[in-house]
mmCIF file of C-alpha atoms and ligand atoms in Angstrom:
data_model
loop_
_atom_site.group_PDB
_atom_site.id
_atom_site.type_symbol
_atom_site.label_atom_id
_atom_site.label_comp_id
_atom_site.label_asym_id
_atom_site.label_seq_id
_atom_site.Cartn_x
_atom_site.Cartn_y
_atom_site.Cartn_z
ATOM 1 C CA UNK A 1 9.352 -12.944 -2.262
ATOM 2 C CA UNK A 2 9.156 -9.229 -2.511
ATOM 3 C CA UNK A 3 10.424 -7.811 -5.882
ATOM 4 C CA UNK A 4 9.740 -4.443 -4.427
ATOM 5 C CA UNK A 5 11.551 -2.562 -2.388
ATOM 6 C CA UNK A 6 10.541 -0.885 0.951
ATOM 7 C CA UNK A 7 13.154 0.263 2.892
ATOM 8 C CA UNK A 8 12.881 0.584 6.967
ATOM 9 C CA UNK A 9 15.206 3.211 7.880
ATOM 10 C CA UNK A 10 15.804 3.197 11.830
ATOM 11 C CA UNK A 11 17.541 6.632 12.994
ATOM 12 C CA UNK A 12 19.391 6.889 16.177
ATOM 13 C CA UNK A 13 20.591 9.828 18.065
ATOM 14 C CA UNK A 14 20.321 12.782 16.444
ATOM 15 C CA UNK A 15 18.225 11.417 13.259
ATOM 16 C CA UNK A 16 14.416 11.960 14.538
ATOM 17 C CA UNK A 17 13.077 12.987 11.036
ATOM 18 C CA UNK A 18 13.918 12.306 7.111
ATOM 19 C CA UNK A 19 13.140 14.887 4.466
ATOM 20 C CA UNK A 20 12.093 14.310 1.131
ATOM 21 C CA UNK A 21 9.636 11.700 1.074
ATOM 22 C CA UNK A 22 6.791 12.046 -0.719
ATOM 23 C CA UNK A 23 3.225 11.431 0.208
ATOM 24 C CA UNK A 24 4.511 11.199 3.846
ATOM 25 C CA UNK A 25 2.106 10.515 6.902
ATOM 26 C CA UNK A 26 3.132 9.365 10.390
ATOM 27 C CA UNK A 27 1.420 6.154 11.246
ATOM 28 C CA UNK A 28 0.679 4.314 14.526
ATOM 29 C CA UNK A 29 1.229 0.392 14.405
ATOM 30 C CA UNK A 30 0.161 -1.618 17.001
ATOM 31 C CA UNK A 31 2.190 -5.020 17.685
ATOM 32 C CA UNK A 32 1.728 -7.838 20.105
ATOM 33 C CA UNK A 33 5.192 -7.018 21.568
ATOM 34 C CA UNK A 34 3.951 -3.587 23.104
ATOM 35 C CA UNK A 35 4.741 0.137 21.738
ATOM 36 C CA UNK A 36 7.476 0.722 19.006
ATOM 37 C CA UNK A 37 9.623 3.885 19.755
ATOM 38 C CA UNK A 38 7.102 6.217 17.943
ATOM 39 C CA UNK A 39 4.740 6.133 14.946
ATOM 40 C CA UNK A 40 6.548 5.225 11.654
ATOM 41 C CA UNK A 41 6.901 7.889 9.102
ATOM 42 C CA UNK A 42 5.441 6.236 5.782
ATOM 43 C CA UNK A 43 5.981 7.617 2.328
ATOM 44 C CA UNK A 44 8.199 7.039 -0.774
ATOM 45 C CA UNK A 45 11.157 8.356 -2.413
ATOM 46 C CA UNK A 46 10.340 7.726 -6.317
ATOM 47 C CA UNK A 47 9.079 4.105 -6.463
ATOM 48 C CA UNK A 48 10.663 3.041 -3.237
ATOM 49 C CA UNK A 49 8.471 2.625 -0.171
ATOM 50 C CA UNK A 50 10.368 4.076 2.871
ATOM 51 C CA UNK A 51 9.572 3.710 6.515
ATOM 52 C CA UNK A 52 11.318 5.743 8.979
ATOM 53 C CA UNK A 53 11.152 4.941 12.789
ATOM 54 C CA UNK A 54 13.325 6.979 15.037
ATOM 55 C CA UNK A 55 14.700 4.633 17.328
ATOM 56 C CA UNK A 56 14.609 6.385 20.795
ATOM 57 C CA UNK A 57 11.155 8.578 19.614
ATOM 58 C CA UNK A 58 11.101 11.949 18.283
ATOM 59 C CA UNK A 59 12.454 14.052 21.387
ATOM 60 C CA UNK A 60 14.787 11.243 22.576
ATOM 61 C CA UNK A 61 12.441 10.099 25.490
ATOM 62 C CA UNK A 62 13.513 6.185 25.360
ATOM 63 C CA UNK A 63 16.604 5.204 27.088
ATOM 64 C CA UNK A 64 18.874 2.196 25.249
ATOM 65 C CA UNK A 65 17.853 -0.193 27.875
ATOM 66 C CA UNK A 66 13.960 0.554 27.651
ATOM 67 C CA UNK A 67 14.025 0.503 24.051
ATOM 68 C CA UNK A 68 11.264 -2.248 22.781
ATOM 69 C CA UNK A 69 13.487 -3.420 19.804
ATOM 70 C CA UNK A 70 10.804 -6.248 19.314
ATOM 71 C CA UNK A 71 8.060 -4.036 19.028
ATOM 72 C CA UNK A 72 10.398 -1.874 16.648
ATOM 73 C CA UNK A 73 10.991 -4.599 14.183
ATOM 74 C CA UNK A 74 7.767 -6.012 14.334
ATOM 75 C CA UNK A 75 6.239 -2.741 13.239
ATOM 76 C CA UNK A 76 8.640 -1.990 10.717
ATOM 77 C CA UNK A 77 7.705 -5.591 9.328
ATOM 78 C CA UNK A 78 4.035 -4.820 9.701
ATOM 79 C CA UNK A 79 4.492 -1.377 7.769
ATOM 80 C CA UNK A 80 5.712 -3.682 4.772
ATOM 81 C CA UNK A 81 9.403 -3.298 5.181
ATOM 82 C CA UNK A 82 11.607 -5.849 3.158
ATOM 83 C CA UNK A 83 14.961 -4.626 4.463
ATOM 84 C CA UNK A 84 16.340 -2.415 7.426
ATOM 85 C CA UNK A 85 19.017 0.180 7.112
ATOM 86 C CA UNK A 86 19.911 1.602 10.728
ATOM 87 C CA UNK A 87 21.860 4.444 11.628
ATOM 88 C CA UNK A 88 23.571 4.971 15.025
ATOM 89 C CA UNK A 89 25.816 7.273 16.811
ATOM 90 C CA UNK A 90 28.976 5.646 17.843
ATOM 91 C CA UNK A 91 32.182 5.827 19.760
ATOM 92 C CA UNK A 92 35.322 5.260 17.737
ATOM 93 C CA UNK A 93 37.688 2.411 19.359
ATOM 94 C CA UNK A 94 40.167 3.005 16.591
ATOM 95 C CA UNK A 95 42.321 6.180 15.804
ATOM 96 C CA UNK A 96 41.568 5.996 12.139
ATOM 97 C CA UNK A 97 37.668 5.960 12.639
ATOM 98 C CA UNK A 98 37.930 9.798 13.495
ATOM 99 C CA UNK A 99 34.866 11.483 14.769
ATOM 100 C CA UNK A 100 32.679 12.524 11.715
ATOM 101 C CA UNK A 101 33.628 9.120 9.702
ATOM 102 C CA UNK A 102 30.811 6.609 9.051
ATOM 103 C CA UNK A 103 31.486 3.173 9.579
ATOM 104 C CA UNK A 104 29.610 0.308 7.752
ATOM 105 C CA UNK A 105 29.436 -2.304 10.464
ATOM 106 C CA UNK A 106 29.950 -6.194 9.672
ATOM 107 C CA UNK A 107 29.977 -8.067 12.851
ATOM 108 C CA UNK A 108 28.889 -7.522 16.454
ATOM 109 C CA UNK A 109 29.915 -8.408 20.033
ATOM 110 C CA UNK A 110 26.812 -8.307 21.979
ATOM 111 C CA UNK A 111 27.314 -7.322 25.824
ATOM 112 C CA UNK A 112 23.743 -6.077 26.540
ATOM 113 C CA UNK A 113 22.278 -8.032 29.466
ATOM 114 C CA UNK A 114 18.392 -6.185 30.153
ATOM 115 C CA UNK A 115 16.928 -6.763 26.981
ATOM 116 C CA UNK A 116 14.119 -8.980 25.352
ATOM 117 C CA UNK A 117 16.265 -10.328 22.510
ATOM 118 C CA UNK A 118 14.266 -12.851 21.014
ATOM 119 C CA UNK A 119 10.621 -13.197 19.534
ATOM 120 C CA UNK A 120 11.290 -17.374 19.662
ATOM 121 C CA UNK A 121 10.523 -17.986 23.493
ATOM 122 C CA UNK A 122 9.216 -21.548 24.771
ATOM 123 C CA UNK A 123 6.585 -23.081 22.387
ATOM 124 C CA UNK A 124 8.458 -22.232 19.622
ATOM 125 C CA UNK A 125 12.091 -22.590 20.055
ATOM 126 C CA UNK A 126 14.260 -21.447 16.854
ATOM 127 C CA UNK A 127 17.690 -20.617 16.597
ATOM 128 C CA UNK A 128 18.709 -18.427 13.681
ATOM 129 C CA UNK A 129 22.390 -17.949 12.504
ATOM 130 C CA UNK A 130 24.088 -14.756 13.414
ATOM 131 C CA UNK A 131 27.137 -15.721 11.681
ATOM 132 C CA UNK A 132 26.759 -13.071 9.339
ATOM 133 C CA UNK A 133 24.659 -10.645 11.031
ATOM 134 C CA UNK A 134 24.597 -8.179 8.461
ATOM 135 C CA UNK A 135 23.119 -8.170 4.817
ATOM 136 C CA UNK A 136 26.020 -7.934 2.634
ATOM 137 C CA UNK A 137 24.257 -5.959 0.029
ATOM 138 C CA UNK A 138 22.630 -3.337 1.818
ATOM 139 C CA UNK A 139 25.883 -2.763 3.477
ATOM 140 C CA UNK A 140 27.827 -2.343 0.172
ATOM 141 C CA UNK A 141 25.180 -0.048 -1.125
ATOM 142 C CA UNK A 142 25.427 1.816 2.201
ATOM 143 C CA UNK A 143 29.216 2.295 1.798
ATOM 144 C CA UNK A 144 28.764 3.221 -1.788
ATOM 145 C CA UNK A 145 25.780 5.980 -0.955
ATOM 146 C CA UNK A 146 28.402 7.706 1.829
ATOM 147 C CA UNK A 147 31.215 7.877 -0.776
ATOM 148 C CA UNK A 148 28.793 8.988 -3.315
ATOM 149 C CA UNK A 149 27.979 12.192 -0.849
ATOM 150 C CA UNK A 150 31.598 12.728 -0.322
ATOM 151 C CA UNK A 151 31.437 11.131 3.434
ATOM 152 C CA UNK A 152 34.568 9.208 4.630
ATOM 153 C CA UNK A 153 33.839 5.613 5.008
ATOM 154 C CA UNK A 154 35.326 2.724 6.998
ATOM 155 C CA UNK A 155 33.994 -0.894 5.958
ATOM 156 C CA UNK A 156 33.776 -4.027 7.730
ATOM 157 C CA UNK A 157 33.452 -2.420 11.278
ATOM 158 C CA UNK A 158 32.957 -4.622 14.239
ATOM 159 C CA UNK A 159 30.425 -2.885 16.685
ATOM 160 C CA UNK A 160 30.276 -3.766 20.436
ATOM 161 C CA UNK A 161 26.828 -3.124 21.981
ATOM 162 C CA UNK A 162 27.016 -2.052 25.998
ATOM 163 C CA UNK A 163 23.962 -2.156 28.233
ATOM 164 C CA UNK A 164 24.538 1.831 29.136
ATOM 165 C CA UNK A 165 23.183 4.247 29.949
ATOM 166 C CA UNK A 166 26.645 5.066 31.303
ATOM 167 C CA UNK A 167 29.711 5.066 29.073
ATOM 168 C CA UNK A 168 32.473 2.761 29.486
ATOM 169 C CA UNK A 169 35.014 2.951 32.040
ATOM 170 C CA UNK A 170 38.520 3.219 30.301
ATOM 171 C CA UNK A 171 39.259 -0.586 31.189
ATOM 172 C CA UNK A 172 36.255 -1.652 29.622
ATOM 173 C CA UNK A 173 37.131 0.563 26.450
ATOM 174 C CA UNK A 174 40.788 -0.780 26.370
ATOM 175 C CA UNK A 175 39.416 -4.175 26.910
ATOM 176 C CA UNK A 176 36.927 -3.925 23.813
ATOM 177 C CA UNK A 177 39.704 -2.692 21.642
ATOM 178 C CA UNK A 178 41.587 -5.969 22.519
ATOM 179 C CA UNK A 179 38.586 -7.856 21.634
ATOM 180 C CA UNK A 180 38.769 -6.607 18.115
ATOM 181 C CA UNK A 181 35.650 -3.960 18.578
ATOM 182 C CA UNK A 182 36.199 -0.797 16.124
ATOM 183 C CA UNK A 183 33.010 1.103 17.142
ATOM 184 C CA UNK A 184 30.546 1.222 20.286
ATOM 185 C CA UNK A 185 27.396 1.671 20.952
ATOM 186 C CA UNK A 186 23.991 0.861 22.914
ATOM 187 C CA UNK A 187 21.335 -0.002 20.268
ATOM 188 C CA UNK A 188 22.219 -2.227 17.518
ATOM 189 C CA UNK A 189 21.805 -5.493 19.838
ATOM 190 C CA UNK A 190 19.484 -7.091 20.021
ATOM 191 C CA UNK A 191 18.039 -4.898 17.074
ATOM 192 C CA UNK A 192 19.977 -6.835 14.374
ATOM 193 C CA UNK A 193 19.278 -10.230 15.983
ATOM 194 C CA UNK A 194 15.644 -9.750 16.032
ATOM 195 C CA UNK A 195 15.774 -8.307 12.418
ATOM 196 C CA UNK A 196 17.620 -11.560 11.633
ATOM 197 C CA UNK A 197 14.285 -13.543 13.264
ATOM 198 C CA UNK A 198 12.132 -11.288 11.096
ATOM 199 C CA UNK A 199 13.789 -12.465 8.143
ATOM 200 C CA UNK A 200 14.783 -8.564 7.372
ATOM 201 C CA UNK A 201 17.948 -7.799 5.603
ATOM 202 C CA UNK A 202 19.830 -5.403 7.913
ATOM 203 C CA UNK A 203 22.787 -3.039 7.528
ATOM 204 C CA UNK A 204 24.014 -0.536 9.978
ATOM 205 C CA UNK A 205 25.753 2.626 9.476
ATOM 206 C CA UNK A 206 27.619 3.917 12.663
ATOM 207 C CA UNK A 207 28.179 7.713 12.670
ATOM 208 C CA UNK A 208 31.358 8.004 14.959
ATOM 209 C CA UNK A 209 31.013 10.899 17.310
ATOM 210 C CA UNK A 210 33.678 10.592 19.779
ATOM 211 C CA UNK A 211 36.742 8.444 20.648
ATOM 212 C CA UNK A 212 35.147 6.874 23.840
ATOM 213 C CA UNK A 213 37.522 6.834 26.484
ATOM 214 C CA UNK A 214 40.437 4.825 25.682
ATOM 215 C CA UNK A 215 42.724 7.367 23.991
ATOM 216 C CA UNK A 216 45.379 9.436 26.380
ATOM 217 C CA UNK A 217 46.828 12.620 24.490
ATOM 218 C CA UNK A 218 50.508 13.640 23.945
ATOM 219 C CA UNK A 219 50.557 14.544 27.657
ATOM 220 C CA UNK A 220 49.362 11.262 28.839
ATOM 221 C CA UNK A 221 46.020 12.646 29.785
ATOM 222 C CA UNK A 222 42.981 10.496 29.204
ATOM 223 C CA UNK A 223 39.847 11.812 27.095
ATOM 224 C CA UNK A 224 36.474 11.212 28.335
ATOM 225 C CA UNK A 225 33.369 11.254 26.411
ATOM 226 C CA UNK A 226 30.126 13.315 27.266
ATOM 227 C CA UNK A 227 27.006 13.863 25.615
ATOM 228 C CA UNK A 228 27.571 17.458 25.001
ATOM 229 C CA UNK A 229 30.655 16.511 22.508
ATOM 230 C CA UNK A 230 28.553 13.677 21.411
ATOM 231 C CA UNK A 231 25.660 15.951 20.261
ATOM 232 C CA UNK A 232 27.934 18.579 18.774
ATOM 233 C CA UNK A 233 29.369 15.861 16.567
ATOM 234 C CA UNK A 234 25.900 14.459 15.695
ATOM 235 C CA UNK A 235 24.800 17.825 14.380
ATOM 236 C CA UNK A 236 27.722 18.062 12.372
ATOM 237 C CA UNK A 237 27.013 14.710 10.702
ATOM 238 C CA UNK A 238 22.987 14.954 10.380
ATOM 239 C CA UNK A 239 23.342 16.631 6.863
ATOM 240 C CA UNK A 240 25.721 13.734 5.601
ATOM 241 C CA UNK A 241 23.377 11.173 7.155
ATOM 242 C CA UNK A 242 20.197 12.353 5.380
ATOM 243 C CA UNK A 243 21.982 12.597 2.009
ATOM 244 C CA UNK A 244 23.396 9.187 2.615
ATOM 245 C CA UNK A 245 19.894 7.787 3.161
ATOM 246 C CA UNK A 246 18.441 9.527 0.394
ATOM 247 C CA UNK A 247 21.183 8.420 -2.167
ATOM 248 C CA UNK A 248 21.132 5.176 -0.591
ATOM 249 C CA UNK A 249 17.337 4.707 -1.635
ATOM 250 C CA UNK A 250 17.830 6.395 -4.979
ATOM 251 C CA UNK A 251 20.616 4.240 -6.021
ATOM 252 C CA UNK A 252 18.689 0.813 -5.172
ATOM 253 C CA UNK A 253 18.191 -1.505 -8.589
ATOM 254 C CA UNK A 254 14.521 -1.302 -9.642
ATOM 255 C CA UNK A 255 13.566 -4.561 -8.722
ATOM 256 C CA UNK A 256 14.581 -6.186 -5.475
ATOM 257 C CA UNK A 257 16.309 -9.802 -5.985
ATOM 258 C CA UNK A 258 15.549 -12.179 -3.207
ATOM 259 C CA UNK A 259 18.187 -12.682 -0.297
ATOM 260 C CA UNK A 260 18.938 -15.705 1.653
ATOM 261 C CA UNK A 261 18.094 -13.373 4.826
ATOM 262 C CA UNK A 262 14.522 -13.566 3.464
ATOM 263 C CA UNK A 263 14.062 -17.235 4.288
ATOM 264 C CA UNK A 264 16.529 -17.136 7.570
ATOM 265 C CA UNK A 265 13.719 -19.126 9.730
ATOM 266 C CA UNK A 266 13.889 -22.044 7.165
ATOM 267 C CA UNK A 267 15.087 -25.098 9.182
ATOM 268 C CA UNK A 268 15.809 -22.882 12.302
ATOM 269 C CA UNK A 269 12.587 -24.241 14.544
ATOM 270 C CA UNK A 270 13.251 -27.213 16.589
ATOM 271 C CA UNK A 271 10.034 -27.455 18.580
ATOM 272 C CA UNK A 272 7.918 -30.406 17.495
ATOM 273 C CA UNK A 273 4.496 -29.061 15.965
ATOM 274 C CA UNK A 274 2.608 -30.860 18.689
ATOM 275 C CA UNK A 275 4.380 -28.746 21.208
ATOM 276 C CA UNK A 276 3.789 -25.466 19.406
ATOM 277 C CA UNK A 277 2.137 -22.940 21.739
ATOM 278 C CA UNK A 278 -0.781 -21.232 20.185
ATOM 279 C CA UNK A 279 -0.746 -18.281 22.129
ATOM 280 C CA UNK A 280 3.189 -17.565 20.778
ATOM 281 C CA UNK A 281 2.006 -18.613 17.413
ATOM 282 C CA UNK A 282 -0.748 -15.933 17.322
ATOM 283 C CA UNK A 283 1.768 -13.516 18.327
ATOM 284 C CA UNK A 284 4.105 -14.341 15.548
ATOM 285 C CA UNK A 285 1.801 -13.552 12.712
ATOM 286 C CA UNK A 286 4.090 -10.545 11.176
ATOM 287 C CA UNK A 287 7.432 -12.261 11.962
ATOM 288 C CA UNK A 288 6.841 -15.903 10.972
ATOM 289 C CA UNK A 289 3.716 -15.659 9.027
ATOM 290 C CA UNK A 290 5.515 -16.810 6.147
ATOM 291 C CA UNK A 291 6.736 -19.964 7.858
ATOM 292 C CA UNK A 292 3.506 -20.590 9.667
ATOM 293 C CA UNK A 293 1.664 -20.270 6.741
ATOM 294 C CA UNK A 294 -0.184 -17.010 7.448
ATOM 295 C CA UNK A 295 0.799 -14.779 4.740
HETATM 296 C C1 LIG B 1 23.855 10.302 22.712
HETATM 297 S S1 LIG B 1 25.117 9.332 22.796
HETATM 298 C C2 LIG B 1 24.566 7.750 23.462
HETATM 299 C C3 LIG B 1 23.535 7.102 22.741
HETATM 300 O O1 LIG B 1 23.894 7.384 21.101
HETATM 301 C C4 LIG B 1 23.746 6.072 20.676
HETATM 302 O O2 LIG B 1 22.380 5.860 20.084
HETATM 303 P P1 LIG B 1 21.798 5.371 18.583
HETATM 304 O O3 LIG B 1 22.374 4.021 18.452
HETATM 305 O O4 LIG B 1 20.210 5.224 18.802
HETATM 306 O O5 LIG B 1 22.247 6.404 17.898
HETATM 307 C C5 LIG B 1 24.203 5.275 21.596
HETATM 308 O O6 LIG B 1 23.940 3.615 21.385
HETATM 309 C C6 LIG B 1 23.733 5.679 22.796
HETATM 310 O O7 LIG B 1 22.049 5.034 23.012
HETATM 311 N N1 ADE B 2 31.396 5.968 23.478
HETATM 312 C C1 ADE B 2 30.092 5.609 23.230
HETATM 313 N N2 ADE B 2 29.823 4.771 23.776
HETATM 314 C C2 ADE B 2 28.598 4.242 23.639
HETATM 315 N N3 ADE B 2 27.638 4.542 22.863
HETATM 316 C C3 ADE B 2 27.909 5.721 22.136
HETATM 317 N N4 ADE B 2 27.277 6.602 21.172
HETATM 318 C C4 ADE B 2 28.120 7.434 20.742
HETATM 319 N N5 ADE B 2 29.478 7.235 21.438
HETATM 320 C C5 ADE B 2 29.130 6.363 22.234
#
C-alpha cells in the first residue's frame, strides 16, 4: 500500500483552481468511463503530490446531473491519488451552520436518481460497505485545518444529495431536516460511493452558502435560496477554502499509514470467477487492478 500521500482535491462551485502548487501542469486523463469534468492540475506542495479537479469544469459548464463522477474518480486514481478531499458549496439545514461555516461531513442521504453510481455492473457484482462513508482520518485533519485557518467548523454533518438542478421546495427542505440532514447539495453522491469502490479514502468539506428555504423570518416570511446569494457567499468562502486546502496538505504526517479503505473491495465481490465479464474487467484496471492482480 502506498506510503506516500497523493491528495486529490475535488473543487466544487467557486473553486476552479488552487494556488501554490509547485511544478504544476494541467494534464488530460482518458478513462474507460468517458471524459472527466476537466484536465487535472498536477503538482506538489512540499513532498506531497497534489491532483486538483474542478468538479464542474473550469467555467462551470457541467450540471450536477451530468457530472461524470465515474470518470472523475477513475481519472484521479489514474493520476496516482491515494486519498480525496472534496469541497462543495452546500445549503444549511441547521440554524447553527450559518453561511460561511464549513461543515465536515460524516454521513450521506442519497436522493439522486439519474446518475451512474457504480463501477461494478453485471459481470462483476460487488457490494462495498457505505456504513461509514467518509475517512475519519482525513475528516479529522480537514476539521483541524479549517480551525487552524480560523474558520468556523461544524463536524459530524449529514449531507443530503438531491438530483437538482432546481433547489428544493419548502416541504422538501423541512422534510430533510426531519430526516436528520444538516446540509444539502447536489454533487457528493454518487462521488463518495465511487471513491469507496475505487478504494480511495474520501472526506468532504461543505461550505455553507445559504439556509436553503426551510427558514422563516420574524414576520413569518420564508426565505428562498438563489444563485446570486450562493455565488456571493462562495466568493466570501473562497479564500478560506484555499487556505484550508494548503494547511491540510502541509499538516499531513510525513508517511501515509495504510487505511482500511485501501482494501474496501476485499470480500466485496460476489460474482463467481467463471462468470466474470472480461469486457468489464478490462475497464476496471485503475479501480480494481489491486484486486484483479493488474497492479
Ligand atoms: C451554485 S449552487 C448549486 C451547486 O453548488 C453545489 O455544487 P458543488 O457541490 O460542486 O460545490 C451544489 O451541489 C450544486 O451543484
Ligand atoms: N440550498 C442548496 N441546495 C442544494 N445545493 C446547494 N448548494 C448550495 N446551496 C444549495
